[in-house]
C-alpha atoms as one frame of an Amber mdcrd trajectory, in Angstrom:
protein
   4.497  10.029 -49.867   5.540   6.361 -49.952   9.312   5.831 -50.173  10.908
   2.461 -50.788  12.825   1.477 -47.629  15.448  -0.221 -49.792  16.193   3.109
 -51.478  16.832   4.659 -48.068  19.224   1.810 -47.197  20.965   2.390 -50.502
  21.228   6.123 -49.808  22.690   5.400 -46.363  25.391   3.193 -47.926  26.278
   5.941 -50.416  26.321   8.623 -47.720  28.689   6.585 -45.541  30.869   5.194
 -48.336  31.140   8.493 -50.285  31.327   6.414 -53.439  28.859   4.455 -55.600
  31.258   1.536 -56.049  31.892   1.256 -52.303  28.152   1.319 -51.653  27.581
  -1.287 -54.372  30.210  -3.606 -52.865  28.719  -3.203 -49.393  25.203  -4.003
 -50.608  26.184  -6.713 -53.089  24.671  -4.961 -56.128  26.030  -3.293 -59.259
  27.253   0.278 -59.423  24.582   1.105 -61.992  21.902  -0.212 -59.613  23.165
   2.184 -56.946  23.191   5.125 -59.368  19.695   4.342 -60.625  18.393   3.871
 -57.082  19.710   7.248 -55.952  18.142   8.884 -58.990  14.785   7.235 -58.214
  14.975   8.447 -54.613  15.824  11.979 -55.724  12.965  11.944 -58.245  10.496
  10.757 -55.599  11.594  13.515 -53.178  11.948  16.162 -55.874  15.382  17.292
 -54.687  19.054  16.472 -55.314  20.675  14.455 -52.520  24.196  13.927 -53.897
  26.686  15.742 -56.075  28.342  13.258 -58.406  31.928  13.269 -59.697  34.013
  10.709 -61.523  35.618   9.452 -58.290  33.260  10.193 -55.430  29.966  11.677
 -54.363  29.234  14.430 -51.892  25.959  14.987 -50.115  24.026  18.149 -50.817
  22.621  20.130 -47.899  19.359  18.203 -48.290  21.303  14.946 -48.444  23.167
  15.783 -45.232  19.880  16.551 -43.492  18.281  13.307 -44.693  21.324  11.306
 -43.595  21.245  12.806 -40.095  17.551  12.056 -39.723  17.393   8.485 -41.048
  20.760   6.926 -40.086  19.852   6.018 -36.497  16.220   4.965 -37.053  17.085
   2.937 -40.143  19.724   0.949 -38.245  17.191   0.259 -35.477  14.670  -0.976
 -38.054  17.277  -3.165 -39.768  18.347  -4.662 -36.437  14.716  -5.363 -35.495
  14.062  -7.083 -38.822  17.186  -9.220 -38.464  16.286 -10.210 -34.909  12.691
 -11.053 -35.860  13.774 -13.206 -38.790  16.490 -15.024 -36.848  14.256 -17.496
 -34.920  16.256 -16.662 -31.808  19.642 -17.297 -33.476  21.823 -14.279 -34.360
  22.546 -14.021 -38.051  23.563 -11.551 -40.729  26.701  -9.700 -41.813  28.845
  -8.306 -38.984  31.563  -5.883 -40.103  34.479  -5.228 -37.737  37.470  -2.902
 -38.228  40.553  -4.224 -36.426  43.934  -2.576 -35.987  46.787  -4.622 -37.438
  48.534  -4.886 -34.067  45.608  -6.536 -32.241  47.312  -9.919 -32.177  44.920
 -11.460 -29.636  41.935 -10.838 -31.925  43.664 -11.661 -35.204  45.580 -14.774
 -34.130  42.628 -17.010 -34.999  41.210 -18.858 -31.965  38.821 -16.115 -30.840
  37.390 -15.705 -34.351  37.208 -19.457 -34.989  35.339 -20.040 -31.724  32.883
 -17.264 -32.604  32.226 -18.786 -36.044  31.604 -22.193 -34.468  29.206 -20.787
 -31.872  27.274 -18.544 -34.290  27.075 -20.238 -37.715  24.400 -17.794 -38.882
  26.696 -14.762 -38.592  28.970 -13.824 -41.486  31.995 -12.047 -40.033  33.724
  -9.481 -42.264  36.982  -8.346 -40.618  38.854  -5.434 -42.177  42.416  -5.036
 -40.868  43.096  -1.315 -40.937  45.033   1.271 -38.975  42.862   4.093 -40.269
  41.370   5.881 -37.252  38.264   7.048 -39.098  34.764   6.921 -37.620  33.632
   3.289 -37.741  29.979   4.320 -37.984  30.594   6.559 -40.979  32.642   3.784
 -42.583  29.809   1.281 -42.154  31.324  -0.962 -39.483  29.357  -2.464 -36.614
  32.321  -2.485 -34.219  36.078  -2.062 -34.022  39.143  -3.200 -32.091  41.773
  -0.648 -31.050  43.981   0.354 -28.163  41.873   1.990 -25.486  43.737   5.297
 -25.592  42.605   6.090 -29.164  38.906   5.163 -28.901  36.417   8.021 -29.182
  34.738   8.972 -25.897  31.220   8.541 -27.283  31.816   4.825 -27.908  31.167
   1.906 -25.570  34.344  -0.142 -25.025  34.868  -3.522 -23.367  38.299  -5.011
 -22.614  39.667  -7.565 -25.033  43.078  -7.857 -23.352  44.826  -6.819 -20.185
  47.526  -4.106 -20.150  49.969  -4.159 -23.046  53.622  -3.180 -23.501  55.710
  -2.072 -26.401  59.221  -3.460 -26.738  62.447  -2.730 -28.573  63.907  -5.915
 -30.073  66.773  -7.224 -32.158  68.624 -10.499 -32.652  71.384 -11.455 -30.218
  73.781 -11.496 -33.179  72.983  -7.911 -34.148  73.503  -6.699 -30.583  76.738
  -8.659 -30.213  78.102  -6.867 -33.284  76.709  -3.358 -32.708  76.268  -3.144
 -28.943  73.205  -2.775 -26.720  71.832   0.770 -26.334  71.623   1.815 -22.684
  69.228   4.721 -23.325  66.548   5.233 -26.019  68.409   8.215 -27.485  71.263
   5.883 -28.430  68.918   4.226 -30.943  69.677   7.048 -33.382  73.114   5.507
 -33.908  71.679   2.078 -34.811  70.215   0.527 -37.929  66.468   0.600 -37.324
  63.392  -0.968 -38.898  60.273   1.204 -38.778  56.568   0.771 -39.421  53.900
   3.038 -40.787  50.214   2.244 -41.426  50.164   3.700 -44.956  52.478   5.544
 -47.368  50.973   8.975 -46.692  51.422   8.685 -42.904  54.658   9.389 -41.034
  56.486   6.365 -39.568  55.248   5.254 -36.153  56.981   7.156 -33.344  59.141
   5.286 -30.852  57.785   6.549 -27.532  59.316   6.016 -24.085  58.858   7.081
 -20.468  61.571   8.330 -18.102  60.950   9.543 -14.544  57.210   9.545 -15.242
  57.484  11.744 -18.332  56.917  10.595 -21.897  59.254  11.382 -24.769  59.852
  10.068 -28.245  63.057   9.338 -30.092  63.557  10.289 -33.709  65.115   7.376
 -35.513  65.865   7.282 -39.228  64.793   3.769 -40.232  66.813   2.253 -43.000
  63.717   0.163 -43.728  60.153   1.403 -43.267  57.146  -0.752 -44.143  53.407
  -1.038 -43.605  53.727  -4.828 -43.475  54.198  -6.060 -39.923  55.378  -9.469
 -41.140  58.152  -7.912 -43.247  59.243  -5.846 -40.244  59.448  -8.951 -38.056
  61.217 -11.029 -40.704  63.779  -8.292 -41.316  64.556  -8.075 -37.609  64.852
 -11.888 -37.394  67.318 -11.806 -40.280  69.570  -9.434 -38.334  68.493  -6.339
 -40.261  68.492  -4.116 -37.191  66.449  -2.966 -34.203  62.683  -2.644 -34.378
  59.845  -1.534 -32.131  56.277  -2.737 -31.568  53.755  -4.534 -29.410  55.188
  -7.294 -27.218  52.514  -9.719 -28.445  53.758  -9.293 -32.010  57.189 -10.609
 -31.067  56.146 -13.057 -28.320  56.921 -16.359 -30.143  60.371 -15.155 -31.196
  61.184 -13.816 -27.742  60.192 -17.123 -26.165  62.545 -19.003 -28.511  65.379
 -16.520 -27.982  65.458 -15.524 -31.660  64.863 -11.917 -30.581  65.691 -10.206
 -27.291  64.373  -7.009 -25.733  66.255  -3.975 -24.493  65.362  -0.654 -22.814
  62.498  -2.342 -20.923  62.753   0.123 -18.035  61.645   2.902 -20.393  58.537
   1.046 -21.599  55.888   0.659 -18.872  52.568  -1.094 -19.566  49.471   0.798
 -20.710  45.758  -0.010 -21.257  45.327  -2.733 -23.842  42.910  -3.501 -26.664
  39.158  -3.014 -26.503  36.200  -4.021 -28.615  34.223  -0.820 -29.139  30.890
   0.030 -30.723  28.313   2.853 -30.867  26.282   3.599 -27.759  22.808   2.662
 -29.019  19.649   1.145 -27.671  18.504  -2.122 -29.246  21.875  -3.364 -30.454
  21.414  -6.005 -33.191  21.628  -9.602 -31.991  24.726 -10.275 -34.102  26.643
  -7.485 -32.355  25.400  -8.538 -28.930  26.695 -12.029 -29.716  30.189 -10.686
 -30.457  30.149  -8.532 -27.326  29.275 -11.497 -25.104  31.819 -13.696 -26.871
  34.613 -11.182 -26.247  33.556 -10.800 -22.604  33.600 -14.575 -22.106  37.000
 -14.839 -23.798  38.481 -12.076 -21.638  37.103 -13.710 -18.476  38.711 -17.092
 -19.215  41.993 -15.989 -20.839  44.705 -15.431 -18.180  46.617 -13.171 -20.573
  43.632 -10.821 -20.700  43.950  -9.868 -17.043
């Protein structure tokens, strides 16, 4: 039986996107083309691979089995084709999922230098705090804090150790006082962050005498927009909490000041991570080497 390789690629996109529209966007085709392609594949195999609904698709048992069997080999074939057609220069679409707090990656210079060095690679960066499986979501790599990366991934350092800080404006603290212990934050006006509306606000975690604990604050403002959180704190809206890098420019200028530093020790920083596979595509190898070179020359990464 001869099966069109493009139909298998299309099926893989549907299986990982759980939606015809998502698969269509990923492949750059129409939704109807995806639907027709899946039907052609099912007709050629003589078995249903997906269960369709108005909003999503689910794989049948046969579809799950096919996905397990072809996902790895098909990626190897695609990587080999890309490498062969590249004339020695990495090219193609490279999709990376990056947490919104990875300031070192998102600030611009690292990405701009990569684009300059590898003009044949199209970089698609999705800023997301969803901790879903990057492989299932169709990403080539991701950037997260080391402590939340799955153990079956390969991870290389992007930064050195990081710290979280509690900050506010000098004016706010002059009016309301400086908390001497994290539990005193409950009496202050606080500004919280959450990655999405259906997720609880980010916990404010501290360490005392070697033991971790978190403080329940009731933020008067909660947002999923880091910039709004920072701007509100700068305007004297209250105390907020986050990665030191996020607030670094404002701390350097004295617009914000930290407190409770003794309760916030450093921890492992951000890592570029990716699946542990043989024959990584050239475009991913290029990003890996670029991040390694950046970390080796950036003093802040040590």
